[in-house]
PDB file of C-alpha atoms in Angstrom:
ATOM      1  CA  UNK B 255     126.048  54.023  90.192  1.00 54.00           C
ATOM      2  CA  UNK B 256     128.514  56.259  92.341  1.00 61.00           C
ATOM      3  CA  UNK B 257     129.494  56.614  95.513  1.00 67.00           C
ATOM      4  CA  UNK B 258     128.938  59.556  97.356  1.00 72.00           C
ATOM      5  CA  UNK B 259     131.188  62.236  96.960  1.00 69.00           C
ATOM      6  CA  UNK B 260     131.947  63.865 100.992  1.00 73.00           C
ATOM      7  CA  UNK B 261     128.044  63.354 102.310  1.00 79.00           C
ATOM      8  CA  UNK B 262     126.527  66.444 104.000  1.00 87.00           C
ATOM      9  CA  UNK B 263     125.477  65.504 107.623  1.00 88.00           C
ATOM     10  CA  UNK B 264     122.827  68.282 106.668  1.00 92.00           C
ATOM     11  CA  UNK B 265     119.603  68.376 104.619  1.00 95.00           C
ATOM     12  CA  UNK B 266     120.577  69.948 101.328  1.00 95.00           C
ATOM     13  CA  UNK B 267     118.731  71.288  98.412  1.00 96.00           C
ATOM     14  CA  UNK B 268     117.911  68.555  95.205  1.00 95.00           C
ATOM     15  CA  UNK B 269     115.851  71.005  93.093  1.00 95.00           C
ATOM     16  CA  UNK B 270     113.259  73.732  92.527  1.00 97.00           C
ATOM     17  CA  UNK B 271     110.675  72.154  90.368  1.00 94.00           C
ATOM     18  CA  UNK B 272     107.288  73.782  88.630  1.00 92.00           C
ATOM     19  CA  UNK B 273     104.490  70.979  88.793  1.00 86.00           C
ATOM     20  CA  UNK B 274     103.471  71.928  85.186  1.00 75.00           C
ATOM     21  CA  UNK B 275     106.694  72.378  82.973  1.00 68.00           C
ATOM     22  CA  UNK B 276     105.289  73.129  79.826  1.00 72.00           C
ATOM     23  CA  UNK B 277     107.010  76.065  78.324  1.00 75.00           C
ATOM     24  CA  UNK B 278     110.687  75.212  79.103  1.00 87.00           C
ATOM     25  CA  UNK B 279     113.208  76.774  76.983  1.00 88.00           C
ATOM     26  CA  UNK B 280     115.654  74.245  76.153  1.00 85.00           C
ATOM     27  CA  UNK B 281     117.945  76.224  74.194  1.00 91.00           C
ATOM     28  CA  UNK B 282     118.494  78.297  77.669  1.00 94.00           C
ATOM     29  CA  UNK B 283     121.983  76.566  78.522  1.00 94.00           C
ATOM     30  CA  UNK B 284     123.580  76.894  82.029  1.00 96.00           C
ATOM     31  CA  UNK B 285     126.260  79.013  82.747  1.00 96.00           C
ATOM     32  CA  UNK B 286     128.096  79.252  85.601  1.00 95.00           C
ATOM     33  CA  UNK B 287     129.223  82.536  85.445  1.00 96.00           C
ATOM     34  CA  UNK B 288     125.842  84.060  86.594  1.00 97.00           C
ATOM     35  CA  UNK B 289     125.945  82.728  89.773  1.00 97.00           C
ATOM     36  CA  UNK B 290     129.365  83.233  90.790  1.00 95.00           C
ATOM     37  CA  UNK B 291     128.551  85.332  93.691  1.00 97.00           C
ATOM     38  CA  UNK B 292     126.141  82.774  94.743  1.00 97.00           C
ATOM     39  CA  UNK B 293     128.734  80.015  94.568  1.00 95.00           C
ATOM     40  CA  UNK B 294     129.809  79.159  98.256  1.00 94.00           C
ATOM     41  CA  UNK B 295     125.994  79.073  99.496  1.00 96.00           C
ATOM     42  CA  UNK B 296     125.740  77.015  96.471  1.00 96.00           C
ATOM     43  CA  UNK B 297     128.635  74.218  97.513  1.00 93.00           C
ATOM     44  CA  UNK B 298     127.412  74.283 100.480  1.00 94.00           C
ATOM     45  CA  UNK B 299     122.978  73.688 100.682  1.00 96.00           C
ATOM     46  CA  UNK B 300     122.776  72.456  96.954  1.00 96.00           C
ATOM     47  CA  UNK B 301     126.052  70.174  96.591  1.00 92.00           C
ATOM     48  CA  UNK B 302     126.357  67.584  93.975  1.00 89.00           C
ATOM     49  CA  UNK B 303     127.342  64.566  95.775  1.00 82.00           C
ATOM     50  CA  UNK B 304     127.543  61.913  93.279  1.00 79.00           C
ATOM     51  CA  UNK B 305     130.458  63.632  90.450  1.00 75.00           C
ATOM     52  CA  UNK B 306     133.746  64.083  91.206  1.00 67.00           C
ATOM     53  CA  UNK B 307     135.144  67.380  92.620  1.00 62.00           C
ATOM     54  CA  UNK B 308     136.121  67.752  89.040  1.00 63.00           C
ATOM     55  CA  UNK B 309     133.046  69.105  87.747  1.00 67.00           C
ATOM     56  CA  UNK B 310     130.463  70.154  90.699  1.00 82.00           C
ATOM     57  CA  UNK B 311     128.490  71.971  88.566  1.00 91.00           C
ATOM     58  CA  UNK B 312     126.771  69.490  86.373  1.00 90.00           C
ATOM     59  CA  UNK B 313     123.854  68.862  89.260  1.00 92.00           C
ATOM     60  CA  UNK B 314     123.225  72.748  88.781  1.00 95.00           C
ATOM     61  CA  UNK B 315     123.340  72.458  85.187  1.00 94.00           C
ATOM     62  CA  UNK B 316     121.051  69.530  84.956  1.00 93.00           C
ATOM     63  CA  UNK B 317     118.239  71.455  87.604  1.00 95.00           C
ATOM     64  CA  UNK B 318     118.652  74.719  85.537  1.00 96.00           C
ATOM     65  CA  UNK B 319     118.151  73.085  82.139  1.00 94.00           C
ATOM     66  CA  UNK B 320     115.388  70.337  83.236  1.00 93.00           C
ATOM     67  CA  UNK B 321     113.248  72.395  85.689  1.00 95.00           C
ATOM     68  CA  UNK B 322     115.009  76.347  85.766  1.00 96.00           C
ATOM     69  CA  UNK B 323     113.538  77.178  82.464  1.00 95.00           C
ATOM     70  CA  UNK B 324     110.168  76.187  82.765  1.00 94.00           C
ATOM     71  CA  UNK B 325     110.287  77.854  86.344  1.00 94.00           C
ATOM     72  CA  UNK B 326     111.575  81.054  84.438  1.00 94.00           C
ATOM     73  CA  UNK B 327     107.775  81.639  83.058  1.00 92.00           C
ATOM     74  CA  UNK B 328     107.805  83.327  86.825  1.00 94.00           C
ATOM     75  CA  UNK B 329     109.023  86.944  86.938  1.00 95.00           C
ATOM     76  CA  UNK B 330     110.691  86.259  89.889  1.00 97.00           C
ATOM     77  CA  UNK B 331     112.961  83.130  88.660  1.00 96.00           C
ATOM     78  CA  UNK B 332     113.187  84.088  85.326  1.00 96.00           C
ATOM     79  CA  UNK B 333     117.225  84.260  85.208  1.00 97.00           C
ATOM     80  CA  UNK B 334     119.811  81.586  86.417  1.00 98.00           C
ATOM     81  CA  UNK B 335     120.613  84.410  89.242  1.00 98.00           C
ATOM     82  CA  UNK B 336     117.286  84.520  90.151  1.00 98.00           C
ATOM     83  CA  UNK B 337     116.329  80.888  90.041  1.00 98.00           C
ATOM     84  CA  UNK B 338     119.176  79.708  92.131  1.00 98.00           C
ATOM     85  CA  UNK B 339     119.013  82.602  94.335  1.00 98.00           C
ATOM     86  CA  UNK B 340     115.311  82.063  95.357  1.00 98.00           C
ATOM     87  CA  UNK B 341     115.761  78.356  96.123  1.00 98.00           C
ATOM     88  CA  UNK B 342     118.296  79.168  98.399  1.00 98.00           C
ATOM     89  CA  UNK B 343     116.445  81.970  99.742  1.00 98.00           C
ATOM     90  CA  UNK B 344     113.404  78.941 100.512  1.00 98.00           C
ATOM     91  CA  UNK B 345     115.834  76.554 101.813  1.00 98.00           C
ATOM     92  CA  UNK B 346     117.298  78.972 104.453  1.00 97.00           C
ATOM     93  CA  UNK B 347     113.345  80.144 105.108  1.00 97.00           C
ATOM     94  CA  UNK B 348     112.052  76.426 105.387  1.00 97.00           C
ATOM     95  CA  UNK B 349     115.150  75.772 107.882  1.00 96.00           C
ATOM     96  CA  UNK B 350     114.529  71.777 107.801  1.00 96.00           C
ATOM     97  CA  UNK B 351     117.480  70.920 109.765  1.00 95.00           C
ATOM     98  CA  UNK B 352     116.587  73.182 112.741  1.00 95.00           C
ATOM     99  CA  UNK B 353     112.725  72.125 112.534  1.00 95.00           C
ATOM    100  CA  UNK B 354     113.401  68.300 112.923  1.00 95.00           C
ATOM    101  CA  UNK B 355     116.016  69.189 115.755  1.00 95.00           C
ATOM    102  CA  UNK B 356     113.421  71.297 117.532  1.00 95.00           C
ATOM    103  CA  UNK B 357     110.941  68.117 117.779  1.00 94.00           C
ATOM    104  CA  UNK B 358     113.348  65.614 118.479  1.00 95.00           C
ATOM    105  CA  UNK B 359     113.703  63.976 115.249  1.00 95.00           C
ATOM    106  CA  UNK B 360     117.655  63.340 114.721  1.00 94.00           C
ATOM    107  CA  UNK B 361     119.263  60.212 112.756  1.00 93.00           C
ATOM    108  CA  UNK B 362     119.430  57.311 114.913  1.00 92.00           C
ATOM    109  CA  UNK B 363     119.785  53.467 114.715  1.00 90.00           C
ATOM    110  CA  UNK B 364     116.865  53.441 116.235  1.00 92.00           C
ATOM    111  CA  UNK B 365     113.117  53.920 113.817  1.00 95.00           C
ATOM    112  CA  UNK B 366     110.943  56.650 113.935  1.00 97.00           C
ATOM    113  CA  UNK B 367     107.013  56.173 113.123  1.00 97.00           C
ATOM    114  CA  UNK B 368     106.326  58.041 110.026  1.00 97.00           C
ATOM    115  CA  UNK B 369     103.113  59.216 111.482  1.00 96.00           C
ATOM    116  CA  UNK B 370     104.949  61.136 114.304  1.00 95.00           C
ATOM    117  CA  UNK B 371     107.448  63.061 111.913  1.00 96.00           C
ATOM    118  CA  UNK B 372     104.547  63.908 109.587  1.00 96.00           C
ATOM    119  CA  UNK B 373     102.675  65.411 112.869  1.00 95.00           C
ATOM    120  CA  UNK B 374     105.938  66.935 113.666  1.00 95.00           C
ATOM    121  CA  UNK B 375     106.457  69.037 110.336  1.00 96.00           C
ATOM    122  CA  UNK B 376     102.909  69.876 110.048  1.00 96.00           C
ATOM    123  CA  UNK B 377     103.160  71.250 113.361  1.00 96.00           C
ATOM    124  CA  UNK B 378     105.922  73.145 113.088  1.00 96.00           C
ATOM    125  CA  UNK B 379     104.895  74.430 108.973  1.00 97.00           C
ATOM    126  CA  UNK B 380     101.520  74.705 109.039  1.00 97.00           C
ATOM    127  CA  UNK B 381     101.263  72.963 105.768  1.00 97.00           C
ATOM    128  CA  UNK B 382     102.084  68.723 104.824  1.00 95.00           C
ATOM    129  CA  UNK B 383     105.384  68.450 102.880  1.00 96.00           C
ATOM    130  CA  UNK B 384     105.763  65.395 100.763  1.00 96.00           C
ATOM    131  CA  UNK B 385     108.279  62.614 102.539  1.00 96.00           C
ATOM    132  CA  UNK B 386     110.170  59.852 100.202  1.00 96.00           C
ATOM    133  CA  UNK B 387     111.833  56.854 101.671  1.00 96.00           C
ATOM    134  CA  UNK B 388     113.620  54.021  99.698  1.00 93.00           C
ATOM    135  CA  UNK B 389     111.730  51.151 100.521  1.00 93.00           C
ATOM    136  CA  UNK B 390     113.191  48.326 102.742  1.00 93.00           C
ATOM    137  CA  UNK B 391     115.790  46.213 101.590  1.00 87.00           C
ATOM    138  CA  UNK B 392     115.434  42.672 101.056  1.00 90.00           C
ATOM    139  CA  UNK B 393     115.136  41.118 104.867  1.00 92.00           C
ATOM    140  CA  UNK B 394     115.041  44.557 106.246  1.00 92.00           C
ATOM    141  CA  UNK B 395     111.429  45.727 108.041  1.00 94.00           C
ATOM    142  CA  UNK B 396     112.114  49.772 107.940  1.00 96.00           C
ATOM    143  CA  UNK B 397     112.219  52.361 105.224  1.00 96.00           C
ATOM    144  CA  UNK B 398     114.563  54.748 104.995  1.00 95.00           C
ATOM    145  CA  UNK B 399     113.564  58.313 104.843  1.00 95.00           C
ATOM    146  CA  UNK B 400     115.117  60.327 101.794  1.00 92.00           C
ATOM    147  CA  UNK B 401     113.598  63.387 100.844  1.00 94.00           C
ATOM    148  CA  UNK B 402     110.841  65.912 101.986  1.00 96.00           C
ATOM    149  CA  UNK B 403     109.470  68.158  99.570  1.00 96.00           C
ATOM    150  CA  UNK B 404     107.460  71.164 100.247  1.00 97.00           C
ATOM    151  CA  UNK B 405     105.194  72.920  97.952  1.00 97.00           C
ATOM    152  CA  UNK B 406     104.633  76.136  97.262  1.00 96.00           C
ATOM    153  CA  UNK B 407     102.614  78.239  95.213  1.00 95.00           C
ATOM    154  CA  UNK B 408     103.262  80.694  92.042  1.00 93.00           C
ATOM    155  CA  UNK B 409     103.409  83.324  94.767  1.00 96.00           C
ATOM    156  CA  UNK B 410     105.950  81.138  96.201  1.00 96.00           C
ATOM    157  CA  UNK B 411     103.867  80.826  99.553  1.00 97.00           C
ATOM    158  CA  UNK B 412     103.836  77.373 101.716  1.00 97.00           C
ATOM    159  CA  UNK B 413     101.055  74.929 100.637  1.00 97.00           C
ATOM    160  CA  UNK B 414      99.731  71.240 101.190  1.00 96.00           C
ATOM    161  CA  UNK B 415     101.622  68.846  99.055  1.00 94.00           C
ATOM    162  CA  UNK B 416      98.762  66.853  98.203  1.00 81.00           C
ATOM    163  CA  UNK B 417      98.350  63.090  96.463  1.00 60.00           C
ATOM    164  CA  UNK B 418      96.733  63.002  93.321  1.00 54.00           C
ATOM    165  CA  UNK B 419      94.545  60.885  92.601  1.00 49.00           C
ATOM    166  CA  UNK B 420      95.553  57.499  92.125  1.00 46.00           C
ATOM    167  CA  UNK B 421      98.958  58.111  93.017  1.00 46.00           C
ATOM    168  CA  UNK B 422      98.401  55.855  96.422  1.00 46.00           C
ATOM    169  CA  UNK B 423      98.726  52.712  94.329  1.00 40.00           C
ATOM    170  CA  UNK B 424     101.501  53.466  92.173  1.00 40.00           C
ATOM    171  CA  UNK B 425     103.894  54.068  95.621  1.00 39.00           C
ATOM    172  CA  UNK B 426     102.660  50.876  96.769  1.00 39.00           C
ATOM    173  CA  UNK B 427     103.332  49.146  93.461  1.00 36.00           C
ATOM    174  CA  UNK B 428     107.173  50.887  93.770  1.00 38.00           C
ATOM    175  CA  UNK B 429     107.418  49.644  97.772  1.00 36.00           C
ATOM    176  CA  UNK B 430     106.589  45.745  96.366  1.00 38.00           C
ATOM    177  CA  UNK B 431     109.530  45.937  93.430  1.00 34.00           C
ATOM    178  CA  UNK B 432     112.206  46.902  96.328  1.00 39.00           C
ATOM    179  CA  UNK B 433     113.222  49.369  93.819  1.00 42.00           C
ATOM    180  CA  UNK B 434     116.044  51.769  94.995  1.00 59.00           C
ATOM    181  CA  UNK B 435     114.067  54.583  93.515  1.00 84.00           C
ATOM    182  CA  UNK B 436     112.191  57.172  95.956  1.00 89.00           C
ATOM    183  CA  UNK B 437     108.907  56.590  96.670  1.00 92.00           C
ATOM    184  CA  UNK B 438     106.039  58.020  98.877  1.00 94.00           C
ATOM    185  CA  UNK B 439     106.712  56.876 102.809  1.00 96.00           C
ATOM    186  CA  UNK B 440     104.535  54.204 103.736  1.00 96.00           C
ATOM    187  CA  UNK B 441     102.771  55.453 107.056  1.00 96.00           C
ATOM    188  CA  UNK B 442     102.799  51.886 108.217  1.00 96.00           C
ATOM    189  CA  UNK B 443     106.677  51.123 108.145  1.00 96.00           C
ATOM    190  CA  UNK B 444     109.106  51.907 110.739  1.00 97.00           C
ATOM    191  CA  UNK B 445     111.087  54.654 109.411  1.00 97.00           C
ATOM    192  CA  UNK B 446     115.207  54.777 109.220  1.00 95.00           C
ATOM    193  CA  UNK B 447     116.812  58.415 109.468  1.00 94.00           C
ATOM    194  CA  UNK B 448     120.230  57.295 109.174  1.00 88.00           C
ATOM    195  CA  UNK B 449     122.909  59.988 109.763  1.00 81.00           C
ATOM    196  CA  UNK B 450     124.187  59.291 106.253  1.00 68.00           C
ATOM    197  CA  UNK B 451     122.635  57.257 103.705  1.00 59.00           C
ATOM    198  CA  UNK B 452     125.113  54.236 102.702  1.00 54.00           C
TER     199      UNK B 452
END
């Protein structure tokens, strides 16, 4: 619905998210204030790109309340500080940008196989993130690559993202309705890594 607001040229942070969310504490509101000293890292590898400069914290706020207090059940991100701190921690430990650079994978006009950038940050992790494209516009042939999510577990170590079950035929389902929602990358399509997603 809005445009984006000054586009990274960057991979940023979209969240930190516990697979099972059960005991969230929705009464746990966000406040700024407790991660003040966090706030340029913040603006800068977790922006919010689609509200106005006005109020750039409601991303934050919306990650914090949705997925930050179930993720709190975890000694280790059990406070706002915490939380926000260890994602960023992760982000600057996972060092996406510099991985894709170091095999050759940089936006282009021209497509990428999805195969080969799967190979590529298996190689470089040890582990198989989780790639989301938007599927191809109407009288377009290639997807276009929009988020990679890597796993992790409660000890906050690198694992396989892996399908569940089932969950092959609900992507393809989502690639046939030309949906602009995320969906799993289809290994078949040529892929688009655009340097900024229009």
């Amino acid at each position: 619905a809005n445009d984006c607001q000054d586009p990274p040229d960057y991979w940023t942070i979209h969240g930190l998210w516990p697979d099972k969310g059960e005991e969230c504490n929705r009464t746990w509101h966000f406040n700024v204030t407790e991660i003040k000293d966090l706030m340029s890292d913040m603006r800068h590898y977790w922006p919010d790109v689609l509200h106005s400069s006005l109020n750039r914290t409601q991303f934050w706020k919306h990650e914090w309340e949705k997925h930050g207090t179930c993720a709190a059940t975890l000694q280790v991100l059990n406070s706002q500080k915490k939380y926000f701190g260890k994602a960023l921690e992760l982000y600057q430990h996972i060092d996406l940008n510099s991985c894709l650079l170091k095999a050759g994978i940089k936006p282009s006009s021209s497509y990428y196989q999805m195969t080969a950038i799967k190979e590529a940050l298996t190689r470089f992790y040890g582990v198989t993130p989780k790639i989301q494209c938007l599927p191809p516009e109407e009288g377009e042939k290639a997807q276009t690559i929009g988020q990679i999510e890597f796993c992790f577990t409660k000890e906050l170590q690198l694992r396989n993202c892996t399908a569940l079950k089932g969950e092959s035929d609900a992507v393809q389902a989502d690639l046939k309705l030309g949906t602009e929602e995320l969906s799993v990358c289809s290994d078949t399509l040529p892929t688009y890594y655009p340097s900024q997603v229009q």
